[in-house]
Amino acid sequence: MKVQLVMDVICVHSYVGYTRFARAADRLRAEGLPVTVEFLPFELAPGAPADGRPVLEVLEQTFGPQAAAGALAYARHAAGEGLRLEYGKAIATGTFDAHRLIADAARQGKAELMTERLFRAHFTDGLHIGDPATLARLAAELGVTTGHVPSTEVRARLDRVRSLGITGVPVFLIEDLPPLTGSQTETTLSAALRQAAGTKGEHK
């Protein structure tokens, strides 16, 4: 079964959504049902500078003080799902190079590991994932070699996602099922995966 996930690694809803999806997919894998995942890139803030600024400061300047308060409230909610969101030290940055790293990792069978690590680096560790040195350290940590995917290929993938009419993330494209967009429960994602698995079985 093939699943395409459209996400950005600085999007908290993508992080929560991916965590729920991964748990659901791992259960199917444990039952002997293979789930292949492809990540499609999306830039939440295209053209954002990669110099790095405090996330809460950027949220407040862009959307007002209620946005920062909302983020902190969401962090308390996410803690119930086992995720630690440290907004106080998170760094806002562009994510083009992070998507390029995921593409490199995908060629080495490590896209899921790399994506989860980038989410955690940004939201929990307070690392600057727009910084080339940080990305190099994270790649080395997982044994991912870089430089295989050219920037032009990543731009083409970003253009392809936009051409699909996708304007927000996360989006879950599971086989031939209708797209699932936005925050989905683990139960919903699990049911969709099982439905797709059953449909594939009928087609054999």
Coordinates of C-alpha atoms in Angstrom, one line a residue:
M1 CA 0.0 0.0 0.0
K2 CA 1.4 3.4 -1.0
V3 CA 0.7 6.5 1.0
Q4 CA 1.8 10.1 0.1
L5 CA 2.0 12.6 2.9
V6 CA 2.1 16.3 2.2
M7 CA 3.7 18.0 5.2
D8 CA 6.0 20.7 6.4
V9 CA 8.4 20.1 9.2
I10 CA 7.7 23.4 10.9
C11 CA 3.9 22.8 10.9
V12 CA 2.7 21.5 14.3
H13 CA -0.5 20.0 12.7
S14 CA 1.8 18.0 10.4
Y15 CA 3.9 16.8 13.3
V16 CA 0.8 15.6 15.3
G17 CA -0.7 14.2 12.1
Y18 CA 2.4 12.3 11.2
T19 CA 2.8 10.9 14.7
R20 CA -0.8 9.6 14.6
F21 CA -0.3 8.2 11.1
A22 CA 3.0 6.5 12.0
R23 CA 1.3 4.7 15.0
A24 CA -1.5 3.5 12.7
A25 CA 0.9 2.4 10.0
D26 CA 3.1 0.6 12.4
R27 CA 0.2 -1.5 13.7
L28 CA -0.6 -2.6 10.1
R29 CA 3.1 -3.4 9.5
A30 CA 3.1 -5.5 12.6
E31 CA 0.3 -7.5 11.1
G32 CA 2.3 -8.1 8.0
L33 CA 0.7 -5.4 5.8
P34 CA 3.4 -3.3 4.2
V35 CA 2.9 0.5 4.1
T36 CA 5.1 2.5 1.8
V37 CA 5.3 6.2 2.5
E38 CA 6.4 9.0 0.2
F39 CA 6.7 12.5 1.5
L40 CA 5.6 15.4 -0.8
P41 CA 7.1 18.7 0.2
F42 CA 5.2 21.8 1.2
E43 CA 6.5 25.1 2.4
L44 CA 4.4 26.7 5.1
A45 CA 6.3 29.9 4.6
P46 CA 7.8 29.9 1.1
G47 CA 10.7 32.3 0.8
A48 CA 11.1 32.7 4.6
P49 CA 14.6 33.6 5.6
A50 CA 16.8 30.8 6.9
D51 CA 18.5 33.0 9.4
G52 CA 16.2 31.9 12.2
R53 CA 14.0 33.8 14.7
P54 CA 12.1 32.8 17.8
V55 CA 8.8 31.1 16.7
L56 CA 6.7 32.8 19.4
E57 CA 8.0 36.2 18.4
V58 CA 7.2 35.6 14.7
L59 CA 3.7 34.3 15.5
E60 CA 3.0 37.4 17.6
Q61 CA 4.3 39.8 15.0
T62 CA 2.5 38.1 12.2
F63 CA -0.8 37.1 13.7
G64 CA -1.0 38.9 17.1
P65 CA -0.5 37.9 20.7
Q66 CA -3.4 35.4 20.6
A67 CA -1.4 33.3 18.2
A68 CA 1.5 32.8 20.6
A69 CA -1.0 32.0 23.4
G70 CA -2.8 29.5 21.1
A71 CA 0.5 27.8 20.3
L72 CA 1.3 27.3 24.0
A73 CA -2.2 26.0 24.6
Y74 CA -1.8 23.5 21.8
A75 CA 1.5 22.4 23.3
R76 CA -0.3 21.3 26.4
H77 CA -2.8 19.4 24.2
A78 CA 0.0 17.7 22.3
A79 CA 1.6 16.5 25.6
G80 CA -1.4 14.2 26.0
E81 CA -0.2 12.4 22.8
G82 CA 3.3 12.0 24.0
L83 CA 4.8 15.0 22.1
R84 CA 6.8 17.7 23.8
L85 CA 6.5 21.0 22.0
E86 CA 9.0 23.5 23.3
Y87 CA 7.7 26.7 21.7
G88 CA 9.8 28.8 24.0
K89 CA 13.0 27.7 22.2
A90 CA 11.7 26.8 18.7
I91 CA 13.2 28.7 15.8
A92 CA 11.2 29.9 12.8
T93 CA 13.0 29.3 9.5
G94 CA 12.6 28.4 5.9
T95 CA 12.4 24.6 5.2
F96 CA 13.5 24.2 1.6
D97 CA 16.8 22.6 2.6
A98 CA 15.1 20.4 5.1
H99 CA 12.8 19.0 2.4
R100 CA 15.9 18.4 0.3
L101 CA 17.4 16.4 3.1
I102 CA 14.2 14.3 3.4
A103 CA 14.4 13.6 -0.4
D104 CA 18.0 12.5 0.1
A105 CA 17.0 10.3 3.0
A106 CA 14.2 8.8 0.9
R107 CA 16.7 7.5 -1.6
Q108 CA 18.4 5.6 1.3
G109 CA 15.2 4.2 2.8
K110 CA 15.2 6.6 5.7
A111 CA 12.6 9.2 4.8
E112 CA 10.3 8.4 7.8
L113 CA 13.2 8.4 10.3
M114 CA 14.5 11.7 8.8
T115 CA 11.1 13.4 8.8
E116 CA 10.4 12.5 12.4
R117 CA 13.9 13.6 13.5
L118 CA 13.4 17.0 11.8
F119 CA 10.0 17.5 13.5
R120 CA 11.6 16.7 16.9
A121 CA 14.6 18.8 16.2
H122 CA 12.4 21.8 15.5
F123 CA 9.6 21.4 18.1
T124 CA 11.4 19.7 21.0
D125 CA 15.1 20.3 20.7
G126 CA 15.0 24.0 19.6
L127 CA 17.4 23.3 16.7
H128 CA 17.6 25.6 13.8
I129 CA 16.6 23.3 10.9
G130 CA 17.2 25.9 8.3
D131 CA 20.9 26.0 9.2
P132 CA 23.1 23.8 6.9
A133 CA 25.4 22.8 9.8
T134 CA 22.4 21.6 11.8
L135 CA 21.0 19.6 8.9
A136 CA 24.4 18.0 8.3
R137 CA 24.5 16.9 12.0
L138 CA 21.0 15.5 11.8
A139 CA 21.9 13.6 8.6
A140 CA 25.0 12.2 10.1
E141 CA 23.1 11.1 13.2
L142 CA 20.9 8.9 11.1
G143 CA 23.6 7.8 8.6
V144 CA 22.1 9.7 5.7
T145 CA 24.5 11.0 3.0
T146 CA 23.5 14.2 1.3
G147 CA 23.8 15.9 -2.0
H148 CA 22.0 13.3 -4.1
V149 CA 18.8 15.3 -4.9
P150 CA 19.4 18.6 -6.7
S151 CA 17.5 21.7 -5.7
T152 CA 15.8 21.8 -9.0
E153 CA 14.1 18.5 -8.2
V154 CA 12.8 19.7 -4.9
R155 CA 11.4 22.9 -6.6
A156 CA 9.7 20.7 -9.1
R157 CA 8.1 18.6 -6.4
L158 CA 6.9 21.8 -4.6
D159 CA 5.4 23.0 -7.9
R160 CA 3.7 19.6 -8.4
V161 CA 2.1 19.8 -4.9
R162 CA 0.9 23.4 -5.7
S163 CA -0.5 22.1 -9.0
L164 CA -2.6 19.6 -7.1
G165 CA -4.4 22.6 -5.5
I166 CA -3.0 21.9 -2.0
T167 CA -2.8 25.1 0.0
G168 CA -2.5 23.7 3.5
V169 CA -1.0 20.7 5.4
P170 CA -1.1 18.0 6.4
V171 CA -2.7 16.0 3.6
F172 CA -2.9 12.2 3.6
L173 CA -3.2 10.6 0.2
I174 CA -3.9 6.9 0.9
E175 CA -4.1 4.8 -2.3
D176 CA -7.3 5.5 -4.2
L177 CA -9.2 6.9 -1.2
P178 CA -10.3 10.6 -1.2
P179 CA -7.6 12.8 0.4
L180 CA -7.7 13.4 4.1
T181 CA -6.8 16.9 5.0
G182 CA -6.0 18.7 8.2
S183 CA -6.0 17.2 11.7
Q184 CA -7.2 13.6 11.6
T185 CA -7.5 11.3 14.5
E186 CA -5.4 8.2 14.8
T187 CA -8.7 6.2 14.6
T188 CA -9.6 7.8 11.3
L189 CA -6.2 7.3 9.8
S190 CA -6.1 3.6 10.9
A191 CA -9.5 3.0 9.4
A192 CA -8.5 4.6 6.1
L193 CA -5.3 2.4 6.0
R194 CA -7.4 -0.7 6.7
Q195 CA -9.9 0.2 4.1
A196 CA -7.2 0.7 1.5
A197 CA -5.6 -2.6 2.5
G198 CA -8.9 -4.3 2.0
T199 CA -9.5 -2.7 -1.3
K200 CA -6.0 -3.8 -2.5
G201 CA -6.8 -7.3 -1.4
E202 CA -10.0 -7.3 -3.5
H203 CA -8.1 -6.2 -6.6
K204 CA -5.5 -9.0 -6.4

